[in-house]
CSV table of C-alpha atoms and ligand atoms in Angstrom, one decimal:
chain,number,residue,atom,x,y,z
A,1,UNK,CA,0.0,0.0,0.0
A,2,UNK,CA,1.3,3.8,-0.4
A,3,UNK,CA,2.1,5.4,2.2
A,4,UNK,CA,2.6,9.1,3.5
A,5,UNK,CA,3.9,10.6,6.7
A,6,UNK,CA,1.4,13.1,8.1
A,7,UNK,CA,3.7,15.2,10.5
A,8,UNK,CA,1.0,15.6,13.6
A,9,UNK,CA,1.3,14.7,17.3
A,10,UNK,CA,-2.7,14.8,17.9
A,11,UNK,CA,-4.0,11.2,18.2
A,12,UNK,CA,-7.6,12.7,17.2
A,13,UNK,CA,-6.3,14.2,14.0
A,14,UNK,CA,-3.9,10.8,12.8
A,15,UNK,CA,-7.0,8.8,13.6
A,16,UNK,CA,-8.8,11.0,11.0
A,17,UNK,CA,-6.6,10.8,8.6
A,18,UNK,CA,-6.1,7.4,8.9
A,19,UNK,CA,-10.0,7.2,8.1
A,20,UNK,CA,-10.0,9.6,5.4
A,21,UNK,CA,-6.7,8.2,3.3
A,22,UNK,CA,-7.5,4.8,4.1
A,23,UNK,CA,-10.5,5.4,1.7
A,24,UNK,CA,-8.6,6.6,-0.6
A,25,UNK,CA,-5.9,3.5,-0.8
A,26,UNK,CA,-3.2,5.6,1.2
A,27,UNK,CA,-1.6,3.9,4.6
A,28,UNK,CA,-0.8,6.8,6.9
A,29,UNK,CA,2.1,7.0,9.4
A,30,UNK,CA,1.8,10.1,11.8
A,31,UNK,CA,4.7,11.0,14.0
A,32,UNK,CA,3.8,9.1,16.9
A,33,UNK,CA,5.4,6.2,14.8
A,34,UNK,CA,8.6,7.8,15.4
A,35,UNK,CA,8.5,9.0,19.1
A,36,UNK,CA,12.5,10.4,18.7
A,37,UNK,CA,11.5,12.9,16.1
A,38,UNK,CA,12.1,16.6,17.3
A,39,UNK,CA,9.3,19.6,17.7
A,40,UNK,CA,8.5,22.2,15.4
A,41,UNK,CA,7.9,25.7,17.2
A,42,UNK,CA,4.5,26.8,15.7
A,43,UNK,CA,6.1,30.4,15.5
A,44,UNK,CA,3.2,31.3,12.7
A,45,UNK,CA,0.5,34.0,12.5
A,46,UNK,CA,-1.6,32.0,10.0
A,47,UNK,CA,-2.6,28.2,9.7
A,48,UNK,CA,-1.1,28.2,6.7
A,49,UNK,CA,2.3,29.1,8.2
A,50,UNK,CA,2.6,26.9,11.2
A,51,UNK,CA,1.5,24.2,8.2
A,52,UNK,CA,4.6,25.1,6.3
A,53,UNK,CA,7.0,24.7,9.2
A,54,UNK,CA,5.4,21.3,10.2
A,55,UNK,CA,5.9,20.0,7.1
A,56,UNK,CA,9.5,21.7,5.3
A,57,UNK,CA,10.8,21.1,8.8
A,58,UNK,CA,9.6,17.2,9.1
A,59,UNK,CA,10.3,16.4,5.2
A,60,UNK,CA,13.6,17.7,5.8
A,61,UNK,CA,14.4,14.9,8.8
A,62,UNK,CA,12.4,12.2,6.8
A,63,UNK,CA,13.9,13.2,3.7
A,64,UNK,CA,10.5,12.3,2.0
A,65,UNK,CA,7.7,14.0,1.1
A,66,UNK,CA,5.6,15.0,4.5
A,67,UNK,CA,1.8,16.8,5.0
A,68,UNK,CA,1.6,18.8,8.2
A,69,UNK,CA,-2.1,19.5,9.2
A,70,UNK,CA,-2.4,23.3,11.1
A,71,UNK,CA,-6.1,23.8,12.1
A,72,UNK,CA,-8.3,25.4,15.3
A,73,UNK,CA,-11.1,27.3,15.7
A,74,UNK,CA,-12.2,31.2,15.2
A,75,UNK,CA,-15.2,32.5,17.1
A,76,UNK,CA,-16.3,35.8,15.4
A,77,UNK,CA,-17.7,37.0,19.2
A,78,UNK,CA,-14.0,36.7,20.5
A,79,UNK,CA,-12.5,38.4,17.0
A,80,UNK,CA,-11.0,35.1,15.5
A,81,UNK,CA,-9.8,33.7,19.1
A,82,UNK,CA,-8.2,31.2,19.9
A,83,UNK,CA,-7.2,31.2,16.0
A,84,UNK,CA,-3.3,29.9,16.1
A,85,UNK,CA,-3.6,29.0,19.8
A,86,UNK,CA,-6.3,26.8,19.5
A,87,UNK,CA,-4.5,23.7,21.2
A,88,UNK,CA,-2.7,26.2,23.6
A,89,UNK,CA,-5.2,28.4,24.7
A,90,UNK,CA,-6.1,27.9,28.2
A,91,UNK,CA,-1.9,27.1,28.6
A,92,UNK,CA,1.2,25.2,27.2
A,93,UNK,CA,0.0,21.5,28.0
A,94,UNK,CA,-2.8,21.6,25.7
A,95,UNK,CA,-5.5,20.4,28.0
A,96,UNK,CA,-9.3,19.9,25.7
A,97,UNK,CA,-11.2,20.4,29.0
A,98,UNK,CA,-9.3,23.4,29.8
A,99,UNK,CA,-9.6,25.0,26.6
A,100,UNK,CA,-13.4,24.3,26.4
A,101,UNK,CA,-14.0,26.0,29.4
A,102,UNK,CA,-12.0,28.8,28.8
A,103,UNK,CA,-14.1,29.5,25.8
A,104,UNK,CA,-17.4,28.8,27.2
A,105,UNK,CA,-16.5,31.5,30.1
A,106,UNK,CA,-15.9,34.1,27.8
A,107,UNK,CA,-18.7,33.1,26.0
A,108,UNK,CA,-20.8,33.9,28.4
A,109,UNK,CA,-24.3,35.9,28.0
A,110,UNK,CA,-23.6,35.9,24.1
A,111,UNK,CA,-26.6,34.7,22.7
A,112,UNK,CA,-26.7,31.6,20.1
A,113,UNK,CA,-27.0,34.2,17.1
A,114,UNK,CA,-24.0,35.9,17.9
A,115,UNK,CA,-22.3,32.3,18.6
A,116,UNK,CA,-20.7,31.8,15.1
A,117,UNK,CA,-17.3,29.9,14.3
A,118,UNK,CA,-15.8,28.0,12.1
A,119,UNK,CA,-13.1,25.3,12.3
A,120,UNK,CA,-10.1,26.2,9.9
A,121,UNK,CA,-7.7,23.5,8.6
A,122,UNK,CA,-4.2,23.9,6.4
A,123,UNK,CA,-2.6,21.1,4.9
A,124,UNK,CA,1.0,21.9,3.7
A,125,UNK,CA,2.7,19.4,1.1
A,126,UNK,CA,6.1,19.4,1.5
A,127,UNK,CA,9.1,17.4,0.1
A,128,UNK,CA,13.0,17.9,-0.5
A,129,UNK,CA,13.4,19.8,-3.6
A,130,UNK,CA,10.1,20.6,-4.4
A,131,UNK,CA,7.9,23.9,-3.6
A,132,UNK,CA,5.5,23.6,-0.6
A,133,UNK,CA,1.7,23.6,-1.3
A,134,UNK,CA,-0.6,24.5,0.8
A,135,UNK,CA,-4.5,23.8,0.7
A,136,UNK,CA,-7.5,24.8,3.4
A,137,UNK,CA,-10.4,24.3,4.6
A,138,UNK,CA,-13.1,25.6,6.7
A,139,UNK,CA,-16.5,24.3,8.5
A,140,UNK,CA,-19.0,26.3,9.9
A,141,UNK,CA,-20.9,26.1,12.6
A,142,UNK,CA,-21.7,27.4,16.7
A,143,UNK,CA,-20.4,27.4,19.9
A,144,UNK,CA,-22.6,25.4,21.9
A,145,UNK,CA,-23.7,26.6,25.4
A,146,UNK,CA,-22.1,23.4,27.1
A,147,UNK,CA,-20.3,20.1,25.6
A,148,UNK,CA,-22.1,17.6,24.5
A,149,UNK,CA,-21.2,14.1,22.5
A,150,UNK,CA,-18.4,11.7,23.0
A,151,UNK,CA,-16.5,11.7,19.9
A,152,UNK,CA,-13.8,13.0,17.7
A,153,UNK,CA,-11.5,15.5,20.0
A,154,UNK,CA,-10.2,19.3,20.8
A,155,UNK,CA,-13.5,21.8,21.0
A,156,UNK,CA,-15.7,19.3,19.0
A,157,UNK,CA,-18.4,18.6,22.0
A,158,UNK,CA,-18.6,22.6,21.8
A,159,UNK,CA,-19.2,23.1,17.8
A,160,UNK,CA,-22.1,22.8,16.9
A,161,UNK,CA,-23.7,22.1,13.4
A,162,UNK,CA,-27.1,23.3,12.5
A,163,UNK,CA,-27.8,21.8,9.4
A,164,UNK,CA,-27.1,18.4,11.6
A,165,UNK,CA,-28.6,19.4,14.8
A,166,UNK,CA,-25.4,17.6,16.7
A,167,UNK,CA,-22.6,19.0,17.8
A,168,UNK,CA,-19.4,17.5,16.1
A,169,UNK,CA,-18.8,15.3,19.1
A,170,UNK,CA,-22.2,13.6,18.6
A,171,UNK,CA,-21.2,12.5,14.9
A,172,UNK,CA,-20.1,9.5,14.5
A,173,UNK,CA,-16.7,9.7,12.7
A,174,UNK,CA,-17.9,8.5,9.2
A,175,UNK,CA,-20.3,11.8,9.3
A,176,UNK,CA,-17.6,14.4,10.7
A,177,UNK,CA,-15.4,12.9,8.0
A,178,UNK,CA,-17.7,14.2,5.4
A,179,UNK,CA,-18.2,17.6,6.7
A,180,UNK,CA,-14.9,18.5,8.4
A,181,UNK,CA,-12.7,21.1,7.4
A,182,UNK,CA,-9.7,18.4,7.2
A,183,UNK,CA,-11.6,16.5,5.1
A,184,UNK,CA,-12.8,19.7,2.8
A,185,UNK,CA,-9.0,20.7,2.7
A,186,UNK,CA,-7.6,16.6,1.9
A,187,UNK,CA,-10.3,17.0,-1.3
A,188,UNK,CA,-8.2,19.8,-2.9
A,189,UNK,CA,-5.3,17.8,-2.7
A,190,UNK,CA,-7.3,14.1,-4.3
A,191,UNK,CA,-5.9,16.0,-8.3
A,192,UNK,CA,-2.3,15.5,-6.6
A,193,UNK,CA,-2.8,12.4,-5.1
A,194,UNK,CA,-0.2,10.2,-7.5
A,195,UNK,CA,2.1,13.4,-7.5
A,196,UNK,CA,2.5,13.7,-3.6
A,197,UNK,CA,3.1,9.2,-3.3
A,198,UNK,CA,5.1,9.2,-6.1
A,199,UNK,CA,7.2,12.2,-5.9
A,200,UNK,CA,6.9,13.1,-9.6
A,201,UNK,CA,7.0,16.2,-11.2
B,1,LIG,O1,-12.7,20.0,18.0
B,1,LIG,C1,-11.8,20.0,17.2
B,1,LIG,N1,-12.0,19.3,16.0
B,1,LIG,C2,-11.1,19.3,15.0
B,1,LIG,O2,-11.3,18.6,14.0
B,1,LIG,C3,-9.9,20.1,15.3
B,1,LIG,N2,-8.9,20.3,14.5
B,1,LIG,C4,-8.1,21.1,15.2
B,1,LIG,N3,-8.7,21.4,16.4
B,1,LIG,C5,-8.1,22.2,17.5
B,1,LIG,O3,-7.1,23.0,17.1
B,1,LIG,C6,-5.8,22.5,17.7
B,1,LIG,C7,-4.9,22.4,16.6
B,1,LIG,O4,-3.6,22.8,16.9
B,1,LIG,P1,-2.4,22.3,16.0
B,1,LIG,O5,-2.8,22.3,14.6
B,1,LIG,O6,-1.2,22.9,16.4
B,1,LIG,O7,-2.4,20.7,16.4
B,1,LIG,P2,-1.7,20.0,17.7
B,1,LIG,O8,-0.8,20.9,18.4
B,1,LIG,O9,-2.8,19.4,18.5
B,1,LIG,O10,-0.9,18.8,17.0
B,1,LIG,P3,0.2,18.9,15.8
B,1,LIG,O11,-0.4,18.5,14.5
B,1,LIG,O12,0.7,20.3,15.8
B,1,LIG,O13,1.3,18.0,16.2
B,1,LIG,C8,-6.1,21.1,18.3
B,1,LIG,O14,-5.3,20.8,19.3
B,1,LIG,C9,-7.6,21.3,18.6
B,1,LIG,O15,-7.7,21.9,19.8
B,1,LIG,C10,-9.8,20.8,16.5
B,1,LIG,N4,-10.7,20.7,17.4
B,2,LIG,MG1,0.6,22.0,17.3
C-alpha cells in the first residue's frame, strides 16, 4: 500500500486521517510512529504558516515528502480567538477540558446568534526539492452553550452544526469525515494524489 507521513502529534487528527486516506488507498504514518523525532515551534501568525514549518521542517528529517495539518477554531464574538492557539489556549499542555471552558467562560451571555465559528484547517505538502503547497479548509458552525457528545477530539463537543442538529462530538466519525474542514482541505489535494506518493514532477 502507499504510504505518507502526516507530521502531527494529535491522536484525534492521525485517527482522522487514517479514516480519510485509508478510503482513498493511502496507509498513513503520523509522528507518533517515530516517538525520537524533534518539535517544530509553531512560531506562525496563520494556519497556513505553522502548516509550512510542520511540514518543510519534518520532510527535511524524513527526507520524503511529509503533509503537516495546522487547524483550530475562530469565534467571530472573541475576533477570531483562539485562532493559532487553539491547542494552547487555556496554557502550554494543551489540555481539551481546559480549553473548552475557557471559551465557554468568555462566551458567556452571548446569545446563540451571535455564537458563530468556524473550524479552519491547512494542509502543507512538503518534500526535499520541491515547492511547498498549501490547501485549506473551513467548516462552519456554533459554539454550543455546554459540551455535549463523546466523539472525535479538541472543542468538538462545543461546535455545533445546524444543518445536523449535533454538535461534532455527537457524529459518528464516518459523518464528521464528510463535513470536516480536514476533510474539505484533503479533497483539494485528491488532483495530486499520485504526485504527492510518487514524488513526480
Ligand atoms: O474540536 C476540534 N476538532 C477538530 O477537528 C480540530 N482540529 C483542530 N482542532 C483544535 O485545534 C488545535 C490544533 O492545533 P495544532 O494544529 O497545532 O495541532 P496539535 O498541536 O494538537 O498537533 P500537531 O499537529 O501540531 O502535532 C487542536 O489541538 C484542537 O484543539 C480541532 N478541534
Ligand atoms: Mg501543534
Amino acid at each position: 500500500m502507499k504510504q505518507v507521513i502526516i507530521a502531527t502529534k494529535n491522536a484525534g487528527k492521525a485517527r482522522e486521517f487514517q479514516a480519510l486516506l485509508g478510503k482513498r488507498g493511502v496507509e498513513v504514518k503520523s509522528l507518533l510512529d517515530f516517538p525520537n523525532c524533534p518539535d517544530v515551534e509553531e512560531t506562525g501568525n496563520t494556519f497556513a504558516e505553522n502548516a509550512i514549518l510542520k511540514a518543510e521542517a519534518m520532510a527535511r528529517y524524513f527526507n520524503t515528502t511529509v503533509i503537516a495539518d495546522d487547524s483550530g477554531l475562530s469565534i467571530d464574538a472573541l475576533g477570531g480567538r483562539p485562532g493559532v492557539y487553539s491547542a494552547r489556549y487555556a496554557g502550554e499542555e494543551k489540555n481539551d477540558q481546559k480549553n473548552i471552558a475557557k471559551v465557554l467562560s468568555e462566551l458567556e451571555g452571548v446569545p446563540f446568534a451571535k455564537r458563530t465559528a468556524r473550524f479552519h484547517c491547512a494542509l502543507a505538502v512538503a518534500a526535499p526539492g520541491r515547492r511547498t503547497a498549501v490547501v485549506e479548509g473551513t467548516c462552519e458552525g456554533y459554539i454550543a452553550e455546554k459540551p455535549q457528545g463523546e466523539n472525535g477530539f479538541g472543542y468538538d463537543p462545543i461546535f455545533y452544526i445546524p444543518q445536523k442538529g449535533k454538535t461534532m462530538a455527537q457524529l459518528s466519525a464516518e459523518e464528521k469525515n464528510q463535513i470536516s474542514h480536514r476533510a474539505k482541505a484533503l479533497e483539494k489535494l485528491d488532483k495530486q494524489w499520485d504526485e504527492i506518493i510518487n514524488g513526480k514532477e
